[in-house]
Coordinates of C-alpha atoms (C1' of nucleotides) in Angstrom, one line a residue:
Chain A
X1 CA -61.1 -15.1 11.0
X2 CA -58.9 -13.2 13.7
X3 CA -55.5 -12.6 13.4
X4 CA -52.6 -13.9 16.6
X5 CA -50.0 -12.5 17.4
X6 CA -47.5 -13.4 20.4
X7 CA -47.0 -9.7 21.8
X8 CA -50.2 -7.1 22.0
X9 CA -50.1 -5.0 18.9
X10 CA -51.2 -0.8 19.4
X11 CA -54.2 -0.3 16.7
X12 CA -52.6 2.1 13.9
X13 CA -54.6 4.4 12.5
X14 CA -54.4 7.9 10.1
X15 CA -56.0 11.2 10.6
X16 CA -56.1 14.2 8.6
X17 CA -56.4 18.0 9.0
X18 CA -57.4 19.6 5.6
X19 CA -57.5 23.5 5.4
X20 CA -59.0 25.7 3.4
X21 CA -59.4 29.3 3.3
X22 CA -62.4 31.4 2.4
X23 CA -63.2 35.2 2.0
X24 CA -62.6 35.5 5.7
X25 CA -61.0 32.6 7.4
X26 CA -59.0 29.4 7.5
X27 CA -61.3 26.2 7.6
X28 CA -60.6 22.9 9.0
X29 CA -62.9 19.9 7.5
X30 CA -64.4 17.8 10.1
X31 CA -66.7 15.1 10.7
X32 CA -69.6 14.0 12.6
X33 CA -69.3 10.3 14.0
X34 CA -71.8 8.4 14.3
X35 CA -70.4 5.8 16.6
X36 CA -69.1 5.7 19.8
X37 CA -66.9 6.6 21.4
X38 CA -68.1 10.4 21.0
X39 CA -70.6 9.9 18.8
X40 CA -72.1 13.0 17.4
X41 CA -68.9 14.7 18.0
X42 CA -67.1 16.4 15.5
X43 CA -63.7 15.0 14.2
X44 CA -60.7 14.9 12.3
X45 CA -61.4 12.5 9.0
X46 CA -59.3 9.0 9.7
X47 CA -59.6 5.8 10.3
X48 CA -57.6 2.4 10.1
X49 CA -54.2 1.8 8.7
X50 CA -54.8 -1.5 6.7
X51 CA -52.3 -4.1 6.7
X52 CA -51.1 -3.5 3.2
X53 CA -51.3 -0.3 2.3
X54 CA -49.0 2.7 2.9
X55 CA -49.3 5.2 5.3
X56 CA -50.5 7.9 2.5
X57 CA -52.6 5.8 1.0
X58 CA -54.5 5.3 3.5
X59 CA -54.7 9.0 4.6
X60 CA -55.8 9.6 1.0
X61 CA -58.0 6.4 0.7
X62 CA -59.7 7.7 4.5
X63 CA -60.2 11.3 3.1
X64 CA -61.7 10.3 -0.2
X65 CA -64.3 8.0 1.8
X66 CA -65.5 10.2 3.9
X67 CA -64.9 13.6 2.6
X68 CA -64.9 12.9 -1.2
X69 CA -61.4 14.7 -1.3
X70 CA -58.8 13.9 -3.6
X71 CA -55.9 14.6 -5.3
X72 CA -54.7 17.4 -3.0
X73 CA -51.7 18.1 -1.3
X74 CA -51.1 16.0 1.5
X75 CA -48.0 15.4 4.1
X76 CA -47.6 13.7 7.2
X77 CA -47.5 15.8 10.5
X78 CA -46.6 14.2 13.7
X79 CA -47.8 10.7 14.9
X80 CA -49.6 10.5 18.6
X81 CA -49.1 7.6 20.5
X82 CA -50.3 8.7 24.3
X83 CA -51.8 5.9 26.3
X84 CA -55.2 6.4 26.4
X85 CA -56.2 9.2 23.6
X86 CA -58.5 6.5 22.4
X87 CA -60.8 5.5 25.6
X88 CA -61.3 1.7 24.2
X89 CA -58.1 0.7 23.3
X90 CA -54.8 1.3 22.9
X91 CA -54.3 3.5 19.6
X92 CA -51.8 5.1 18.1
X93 CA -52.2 7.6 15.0
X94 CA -50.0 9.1 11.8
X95 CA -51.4 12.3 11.5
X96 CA -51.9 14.1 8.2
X97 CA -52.4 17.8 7.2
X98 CA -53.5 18.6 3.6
X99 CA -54.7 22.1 1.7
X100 CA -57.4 22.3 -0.8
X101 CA -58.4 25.4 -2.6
X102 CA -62.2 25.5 -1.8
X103 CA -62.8 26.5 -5.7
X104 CA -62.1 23.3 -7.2
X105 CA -63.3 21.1 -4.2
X106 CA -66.6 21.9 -2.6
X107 CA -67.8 20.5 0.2
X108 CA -69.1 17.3 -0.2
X109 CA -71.3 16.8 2.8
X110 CA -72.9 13.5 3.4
X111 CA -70.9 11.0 2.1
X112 CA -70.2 7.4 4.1
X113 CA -73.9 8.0 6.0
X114 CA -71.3 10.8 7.9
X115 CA -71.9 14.2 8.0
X116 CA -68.6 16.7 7.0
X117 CA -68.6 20.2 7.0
X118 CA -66.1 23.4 6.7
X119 CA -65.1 25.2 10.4
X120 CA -63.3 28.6 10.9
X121 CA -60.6 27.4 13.0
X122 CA -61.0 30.5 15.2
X123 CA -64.6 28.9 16.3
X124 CA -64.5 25.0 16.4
X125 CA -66.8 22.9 18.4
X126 CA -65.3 20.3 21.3
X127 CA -63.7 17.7 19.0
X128 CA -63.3 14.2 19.9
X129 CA -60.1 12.3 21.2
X130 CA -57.2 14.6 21.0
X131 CA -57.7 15.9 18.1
X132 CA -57.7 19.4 18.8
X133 CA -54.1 18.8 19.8
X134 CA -53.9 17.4 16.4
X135 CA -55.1 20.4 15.1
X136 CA -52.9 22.8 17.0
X137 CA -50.0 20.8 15.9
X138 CA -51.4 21.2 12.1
X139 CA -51.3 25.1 12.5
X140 CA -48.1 25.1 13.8
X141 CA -47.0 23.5 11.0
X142 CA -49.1 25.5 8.5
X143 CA -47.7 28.5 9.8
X144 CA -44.1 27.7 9.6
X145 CA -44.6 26.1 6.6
X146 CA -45.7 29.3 5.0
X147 CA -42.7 31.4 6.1
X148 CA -39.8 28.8 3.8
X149 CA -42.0 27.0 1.3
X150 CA -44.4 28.2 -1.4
X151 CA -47.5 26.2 0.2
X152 CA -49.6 28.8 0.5
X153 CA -50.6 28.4 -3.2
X154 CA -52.1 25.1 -2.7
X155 CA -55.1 27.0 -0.4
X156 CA -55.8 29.3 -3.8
X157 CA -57.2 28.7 -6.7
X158 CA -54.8 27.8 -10.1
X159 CA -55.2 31.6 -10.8
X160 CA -55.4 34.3 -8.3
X161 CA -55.2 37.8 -7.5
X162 CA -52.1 39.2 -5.6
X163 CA -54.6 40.1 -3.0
X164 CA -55.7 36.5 -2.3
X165 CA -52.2 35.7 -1.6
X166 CA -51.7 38.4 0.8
X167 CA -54.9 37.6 2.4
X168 CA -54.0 34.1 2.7
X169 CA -50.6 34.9 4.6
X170 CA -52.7 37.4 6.7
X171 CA -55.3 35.1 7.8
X172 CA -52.7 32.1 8.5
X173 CA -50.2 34.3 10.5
X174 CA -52.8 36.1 11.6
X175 CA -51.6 39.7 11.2
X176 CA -51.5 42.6 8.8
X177 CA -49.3 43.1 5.9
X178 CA -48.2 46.2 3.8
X179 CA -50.0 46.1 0.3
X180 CA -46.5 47.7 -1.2
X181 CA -44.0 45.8 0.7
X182 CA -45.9 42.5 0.3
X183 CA -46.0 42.7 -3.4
X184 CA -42.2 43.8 -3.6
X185 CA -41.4 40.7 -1.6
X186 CA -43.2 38.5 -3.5
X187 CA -43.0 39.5 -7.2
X188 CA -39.0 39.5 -6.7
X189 CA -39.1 35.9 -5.4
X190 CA -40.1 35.3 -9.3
X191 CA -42.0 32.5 -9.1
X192 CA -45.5 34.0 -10.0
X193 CA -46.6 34.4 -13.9
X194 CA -48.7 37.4 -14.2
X195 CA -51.5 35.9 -16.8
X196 CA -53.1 38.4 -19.4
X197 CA -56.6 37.8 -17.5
X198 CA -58.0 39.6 -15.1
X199 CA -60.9 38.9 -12.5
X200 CA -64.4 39.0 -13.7
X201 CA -67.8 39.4 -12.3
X202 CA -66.2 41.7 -9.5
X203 CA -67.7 44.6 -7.9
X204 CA -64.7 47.7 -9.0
X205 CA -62.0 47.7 -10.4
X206 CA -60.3 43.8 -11.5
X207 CA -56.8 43.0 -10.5
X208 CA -54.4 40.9 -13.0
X209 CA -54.4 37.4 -12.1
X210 CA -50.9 35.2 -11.4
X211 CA -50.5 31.5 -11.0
X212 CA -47.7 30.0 -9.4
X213 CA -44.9 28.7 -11.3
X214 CA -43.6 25.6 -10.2
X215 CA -41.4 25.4 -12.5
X216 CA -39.6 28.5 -11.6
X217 CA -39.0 28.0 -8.2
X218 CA -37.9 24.4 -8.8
X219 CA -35.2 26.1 -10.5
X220 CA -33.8 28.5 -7.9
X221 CA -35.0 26.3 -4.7
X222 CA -31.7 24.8 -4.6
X223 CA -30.0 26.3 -1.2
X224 CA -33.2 27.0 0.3
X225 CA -35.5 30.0 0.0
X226 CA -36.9 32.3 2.3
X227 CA -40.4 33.6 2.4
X228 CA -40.5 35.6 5.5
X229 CA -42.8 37.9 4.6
Chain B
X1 CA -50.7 -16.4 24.8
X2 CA -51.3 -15.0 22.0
X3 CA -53.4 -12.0 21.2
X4 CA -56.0 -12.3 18.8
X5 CA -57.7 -8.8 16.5
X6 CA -60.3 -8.8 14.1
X7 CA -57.9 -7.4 11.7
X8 CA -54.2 -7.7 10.6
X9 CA -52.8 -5.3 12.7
X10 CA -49.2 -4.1 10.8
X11 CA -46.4 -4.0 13.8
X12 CA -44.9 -0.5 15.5
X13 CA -41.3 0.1 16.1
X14 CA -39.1 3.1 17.0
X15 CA -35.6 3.7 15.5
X16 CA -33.6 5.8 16.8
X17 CA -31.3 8.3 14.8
X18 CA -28.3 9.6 17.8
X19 CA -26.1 12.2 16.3
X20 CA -22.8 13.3 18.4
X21 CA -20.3 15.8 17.3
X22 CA -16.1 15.0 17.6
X23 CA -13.2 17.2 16.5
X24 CA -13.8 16.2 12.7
X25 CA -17.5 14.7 12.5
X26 CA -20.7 14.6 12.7
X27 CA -21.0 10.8 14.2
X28 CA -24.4 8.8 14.3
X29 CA -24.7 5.7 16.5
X30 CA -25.4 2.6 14.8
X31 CA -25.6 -0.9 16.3
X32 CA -24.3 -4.2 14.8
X33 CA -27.8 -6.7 14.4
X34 CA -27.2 -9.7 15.2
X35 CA -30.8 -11.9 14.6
X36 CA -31.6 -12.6 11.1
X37 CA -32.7 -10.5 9.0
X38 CA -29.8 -8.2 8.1
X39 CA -27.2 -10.1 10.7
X40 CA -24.4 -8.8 10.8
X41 CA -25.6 -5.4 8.8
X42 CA -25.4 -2.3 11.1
X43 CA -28.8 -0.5 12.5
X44 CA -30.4 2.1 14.2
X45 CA -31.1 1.8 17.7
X46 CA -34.7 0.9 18.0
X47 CA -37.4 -1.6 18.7
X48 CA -40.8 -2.7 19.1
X49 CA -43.1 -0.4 20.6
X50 CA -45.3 -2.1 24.0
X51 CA -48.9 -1.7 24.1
X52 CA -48.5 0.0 27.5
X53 CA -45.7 2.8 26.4
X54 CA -45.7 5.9 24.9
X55 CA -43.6 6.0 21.5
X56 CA -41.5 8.5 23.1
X57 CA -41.2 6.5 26.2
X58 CA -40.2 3.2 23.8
X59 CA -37.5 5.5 22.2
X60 CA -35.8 6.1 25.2
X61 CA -36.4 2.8 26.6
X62 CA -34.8 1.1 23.4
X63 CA -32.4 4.1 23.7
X64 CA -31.4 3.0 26.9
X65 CA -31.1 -0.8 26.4
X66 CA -29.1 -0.8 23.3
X67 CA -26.6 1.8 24.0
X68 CA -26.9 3.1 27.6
X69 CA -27.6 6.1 26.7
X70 CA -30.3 8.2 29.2
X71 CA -31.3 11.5 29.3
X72 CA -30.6 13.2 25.9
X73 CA -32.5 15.4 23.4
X74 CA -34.9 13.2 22.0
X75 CA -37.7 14.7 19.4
X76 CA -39.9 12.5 16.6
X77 CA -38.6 12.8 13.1
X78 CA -41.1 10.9 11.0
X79 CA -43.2 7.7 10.4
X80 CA -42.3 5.5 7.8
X81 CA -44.5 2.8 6.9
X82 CA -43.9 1.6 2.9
X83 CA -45.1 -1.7 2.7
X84 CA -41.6 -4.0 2.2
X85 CA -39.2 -2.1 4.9
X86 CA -39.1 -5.4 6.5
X87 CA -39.4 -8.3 4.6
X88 CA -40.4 -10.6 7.9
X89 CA -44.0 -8.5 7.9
X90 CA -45.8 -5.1 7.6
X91 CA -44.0 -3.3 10.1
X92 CA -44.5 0.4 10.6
X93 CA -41.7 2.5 12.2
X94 CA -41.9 5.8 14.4
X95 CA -38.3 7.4 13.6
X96 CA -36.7 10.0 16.1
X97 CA -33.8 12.1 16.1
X98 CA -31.5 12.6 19.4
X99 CA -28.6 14.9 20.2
X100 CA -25.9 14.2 22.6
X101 CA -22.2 15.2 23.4
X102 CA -19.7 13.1 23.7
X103 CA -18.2 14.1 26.6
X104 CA -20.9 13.0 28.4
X105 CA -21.7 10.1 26.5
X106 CA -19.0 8.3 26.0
X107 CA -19.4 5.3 24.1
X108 CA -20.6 2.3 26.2
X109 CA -19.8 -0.2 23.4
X110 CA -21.5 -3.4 24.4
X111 CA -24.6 -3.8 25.8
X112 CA -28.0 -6.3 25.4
X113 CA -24.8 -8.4 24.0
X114 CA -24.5 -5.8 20.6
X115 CA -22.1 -4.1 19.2
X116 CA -22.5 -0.2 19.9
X117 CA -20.0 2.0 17.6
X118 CA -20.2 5.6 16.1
X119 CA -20.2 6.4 12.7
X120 CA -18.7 9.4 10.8
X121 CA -22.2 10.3 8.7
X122 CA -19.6 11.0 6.0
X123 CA -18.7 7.4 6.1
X124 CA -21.2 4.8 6.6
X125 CA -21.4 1.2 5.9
X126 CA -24.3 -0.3 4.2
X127 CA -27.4 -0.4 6.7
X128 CA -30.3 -2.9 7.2
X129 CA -33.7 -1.8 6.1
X130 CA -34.6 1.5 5.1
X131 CA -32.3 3.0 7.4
X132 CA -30.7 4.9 4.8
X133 CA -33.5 6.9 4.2
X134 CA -34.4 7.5 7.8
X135 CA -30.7 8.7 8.3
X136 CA -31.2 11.0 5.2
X137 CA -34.1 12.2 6.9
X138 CA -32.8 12.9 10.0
X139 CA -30.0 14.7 9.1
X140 CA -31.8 17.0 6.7
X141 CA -33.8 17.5 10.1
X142 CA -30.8 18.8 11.7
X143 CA -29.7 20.7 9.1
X144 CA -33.2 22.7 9.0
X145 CA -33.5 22.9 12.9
X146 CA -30.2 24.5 13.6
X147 CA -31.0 27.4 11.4
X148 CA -34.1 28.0 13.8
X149 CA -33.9 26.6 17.0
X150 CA -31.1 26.4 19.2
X151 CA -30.7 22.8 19.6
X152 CA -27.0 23.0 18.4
X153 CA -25.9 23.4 21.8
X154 CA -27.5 19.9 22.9
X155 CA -24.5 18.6 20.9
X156 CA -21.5 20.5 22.7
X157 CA -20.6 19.9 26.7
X158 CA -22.5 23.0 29.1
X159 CA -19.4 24.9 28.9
X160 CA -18.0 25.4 24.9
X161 CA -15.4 27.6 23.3
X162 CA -17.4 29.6 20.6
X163 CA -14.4 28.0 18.1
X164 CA -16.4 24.9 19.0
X165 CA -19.9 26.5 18.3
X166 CA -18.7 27.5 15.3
X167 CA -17.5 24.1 14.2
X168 CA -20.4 22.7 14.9
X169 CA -22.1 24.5 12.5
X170 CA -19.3 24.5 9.8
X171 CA -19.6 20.6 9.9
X172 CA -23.5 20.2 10.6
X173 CA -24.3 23.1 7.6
X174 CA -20.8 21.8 5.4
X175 CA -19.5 25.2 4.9
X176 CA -16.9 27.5 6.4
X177 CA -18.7 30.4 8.1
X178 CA -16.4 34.0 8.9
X179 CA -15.1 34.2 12.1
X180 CA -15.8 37.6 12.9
X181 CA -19.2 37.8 11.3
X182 CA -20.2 34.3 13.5
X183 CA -19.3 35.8 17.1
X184 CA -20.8 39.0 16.4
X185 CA -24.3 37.1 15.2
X186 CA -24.5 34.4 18.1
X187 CA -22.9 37.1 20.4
X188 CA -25.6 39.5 19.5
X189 CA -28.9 37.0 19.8
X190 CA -27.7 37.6 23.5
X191 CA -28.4 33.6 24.6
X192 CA -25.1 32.7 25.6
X193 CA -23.1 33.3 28.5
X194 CA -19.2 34.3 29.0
X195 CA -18.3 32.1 32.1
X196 CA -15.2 33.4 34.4
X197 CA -13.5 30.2 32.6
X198 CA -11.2 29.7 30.2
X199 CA -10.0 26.0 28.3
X200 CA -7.6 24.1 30.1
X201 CA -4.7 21.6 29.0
X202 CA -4.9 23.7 25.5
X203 CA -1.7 24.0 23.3
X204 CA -1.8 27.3 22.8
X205 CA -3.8 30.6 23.7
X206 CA -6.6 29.5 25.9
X207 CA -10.4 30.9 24.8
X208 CA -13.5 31.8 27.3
X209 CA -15.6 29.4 27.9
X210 CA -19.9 30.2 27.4
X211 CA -23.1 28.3 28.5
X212 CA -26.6 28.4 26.6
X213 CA -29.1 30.2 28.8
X214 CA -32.1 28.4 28.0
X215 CA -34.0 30.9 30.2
X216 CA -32.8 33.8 28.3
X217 CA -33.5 32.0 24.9
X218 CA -37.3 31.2 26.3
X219 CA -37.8 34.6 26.9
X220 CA -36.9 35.7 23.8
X221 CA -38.2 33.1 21.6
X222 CA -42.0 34.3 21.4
X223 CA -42.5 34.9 17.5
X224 CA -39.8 32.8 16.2
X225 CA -36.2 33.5 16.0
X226 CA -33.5 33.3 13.2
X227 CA -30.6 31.2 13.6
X228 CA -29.7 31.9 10.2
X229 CA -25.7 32.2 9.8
Chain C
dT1 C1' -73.3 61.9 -17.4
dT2 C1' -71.5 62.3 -13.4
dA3 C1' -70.3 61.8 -8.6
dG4 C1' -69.2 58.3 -5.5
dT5 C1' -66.8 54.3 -4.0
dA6 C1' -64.0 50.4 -3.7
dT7 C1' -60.0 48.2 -5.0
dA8 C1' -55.6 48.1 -8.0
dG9 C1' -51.3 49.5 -8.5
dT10 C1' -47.0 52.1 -7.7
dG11 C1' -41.7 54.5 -5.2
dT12 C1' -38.8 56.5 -1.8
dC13 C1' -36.1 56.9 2.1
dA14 C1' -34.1 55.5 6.5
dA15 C1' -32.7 51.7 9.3
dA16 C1' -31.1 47.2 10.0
dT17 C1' -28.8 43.4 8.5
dG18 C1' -25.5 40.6 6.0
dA19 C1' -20.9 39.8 3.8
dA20 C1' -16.3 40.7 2.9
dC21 C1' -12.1 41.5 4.8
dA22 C1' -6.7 41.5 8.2
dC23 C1' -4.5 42.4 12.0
dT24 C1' -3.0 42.3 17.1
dA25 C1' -3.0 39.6 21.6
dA26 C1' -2.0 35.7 24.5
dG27 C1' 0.1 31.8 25.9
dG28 C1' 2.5 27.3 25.3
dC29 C1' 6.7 25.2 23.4
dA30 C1' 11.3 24.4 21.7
Chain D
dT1 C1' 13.4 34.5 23.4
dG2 C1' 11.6 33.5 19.2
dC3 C1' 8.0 30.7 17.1
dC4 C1' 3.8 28.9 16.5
dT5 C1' -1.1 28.4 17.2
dT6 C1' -5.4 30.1 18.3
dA7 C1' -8.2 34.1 20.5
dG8 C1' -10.3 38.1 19.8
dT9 C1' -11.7 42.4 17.6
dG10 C1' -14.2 46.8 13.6
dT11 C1' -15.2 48.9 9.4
dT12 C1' -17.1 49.4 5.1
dC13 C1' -20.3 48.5 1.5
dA14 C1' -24.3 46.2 -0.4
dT15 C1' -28.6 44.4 0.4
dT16 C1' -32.8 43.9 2.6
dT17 C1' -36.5 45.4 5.4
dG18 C1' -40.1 48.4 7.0
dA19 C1' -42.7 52.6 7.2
dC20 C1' -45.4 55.4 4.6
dA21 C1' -49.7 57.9 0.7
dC22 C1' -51.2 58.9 -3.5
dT23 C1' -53.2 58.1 -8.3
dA24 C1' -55.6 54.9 -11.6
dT25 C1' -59.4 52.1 -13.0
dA26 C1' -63.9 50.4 -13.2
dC27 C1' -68.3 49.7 -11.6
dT28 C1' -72.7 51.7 -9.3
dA29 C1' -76.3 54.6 -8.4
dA30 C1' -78.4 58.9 -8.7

DNA sequence: TTAGTATAGTGTCAAATGAACACTAAGGCA
DNA sequence: TGCCTTAGTGTTCATTTGACACTATACTAA
């Protein structure tokens, strides 16, 4: 049973860039579609906007379908409206980025008969529609977001190394950082609990582990905060 | 003739959030609705989006037809789309945020038979919607950009006193900022330029006039720059 | 057991930046 | 000509940033 309307209505749809870091990179989760247009292209997980749901939840609902993701840290980007991103109709989409610490949510492959895998965003494949616009946009915003809010923690596990977190800044701003200077920096924000654990199974010496404190930085954010590292 | 989907389709709309500096305020531009629902209730500019536009193009269309005003900074704030912002339907809105000065855009009060006015942000009437929020938004938006991009200047005529630089800041950021210590900080970014000008028609001593020299901002802006005062 | 090796962890100094602070200069006005 | 209003200008001190190198610890392999 279709649905009228007097005016032509633009299809609405979300899409989501999640990122993840591993030892060596930042990782963007796509998809493989199966349909056309594009199909057996690589993608950005997304889909329809349903009539009576919100905007997140239907980035979250779209994720956990066809990624099995959920419950991570999700927040709307940038929506694209140009005319013809979408070659069979006129579409217009609420883009998404999210971060997921790779620990707690491993790749889920084939769920939704689609196929969804983990790329270095320094080696992607063509992607379909515009979505490596999308993408570029995402980063933009990952990297900016890194310099005044404590995101980065989201892409680590609860408990980590000081190293993790300087590798994580190094890999999203893509540039070195001084071991002494980055630990000064952060340790004085005070919002890291040093735990009384240290890493196991490693090859030499273990660091002390941190977690983020929340909390903490709740309580000074007030103003603003700088993490210009 | 009606157009007929498969699925409900929720509608797309644009609302725009104009902000414009006087002597005392920030101002926003807010129109007086005058269909049901919220007749009467004052509104952001903004309207349905065409299936043959671009959203930015629909901004600055609905930009143009509700309060004449053309060629101004325009830049997307954020989609909201909770499921009761209009109780007619599901209607999903693309928000932007625009800068203009006054002196150039004077107020053109009346036009697609509404009522145009500006609004001190300090003192607003009740508005239809979730215009309240988007407002909110926006101005936190402002807020944010002018401590790291120069879009402060899209507010102020081409040729500004730095007293009036500064004020725009005092009032945008609500606090007083040190004479001395401002001049030397924008002076020394080296993006402005002294003009053989001074004010005219002022009461008393006369000040040198400057431009923003986009070219010279351009070509230092590679790797981010602090507008931090 | 010991030598090797890989990563953890730590402090100082110099330069740049940020924040507080008060007076003289210019020009219109009465 | 005196008054009033705003323009314009430097110094000092405290803080932050950035460069830079060595010792400590714990596992590995001979």
């Amino acid at each position: 049973m279709p649905y009228s309307y007097e005016f032509q209505r633009p299809a609405l749809t979300v899409d989501i860039v999640v990122f993840a870091l591993d030892e060596d990179d930042l990782k963007v989760m796509l998809i493989e579609r199966d349909l056309k247009p594009y199909a057996g292209r690589w993608a950005l997980p997304g889909g329809f906007v349903r009539v009576e749901e919100t905007l997140d939840d239907a980035a979250r609902r779209e994720l956990e379908e066809e990624t099995g993701l959920t419950n991570i840290f999700l927040e709307q980007l940038y929506t694209f409206g140009a005319l013809n991103r979408d070659p069979r109709e006129r579409v217009v989409t609420v883009a998404y980025f999210a971060l997921v610490n790779l620990e707690g949510h491993r790749v889920q492959a084939s769920t939704d008969a689609r196929n969804a895998a983990w790329f270095a965003v320094s080696d992607l494949p063509d992607l379909a529609f515009d979505h490596h616009q999308i993408l570029d946009t995402a980063l933009d915003r990952l990297r900016g977001k890194l310099r005044y809010q404590p995101v980065g923690f989201e892409l680590l596990p609860k408990k980590f190394p000081l190293r993790s977190l300087q590798h994580l800044y190094e890999v999203v701003l893509d540039r070195e950082l001084d071991k002494r200077n980055f630990r000064k920096k952060i340790l004085s924000m005070d919002i890291l609990v040093e735990l009384k654990e240290i890493e196991k199974d490693v090859a030499h010496r273990a660091a002390k582990l941190y977690r983020f404190d929340k909390a903490k930085y709740d309580r000074k954010t007030r103003g603003g905060f700088n993490f210009e590292i």
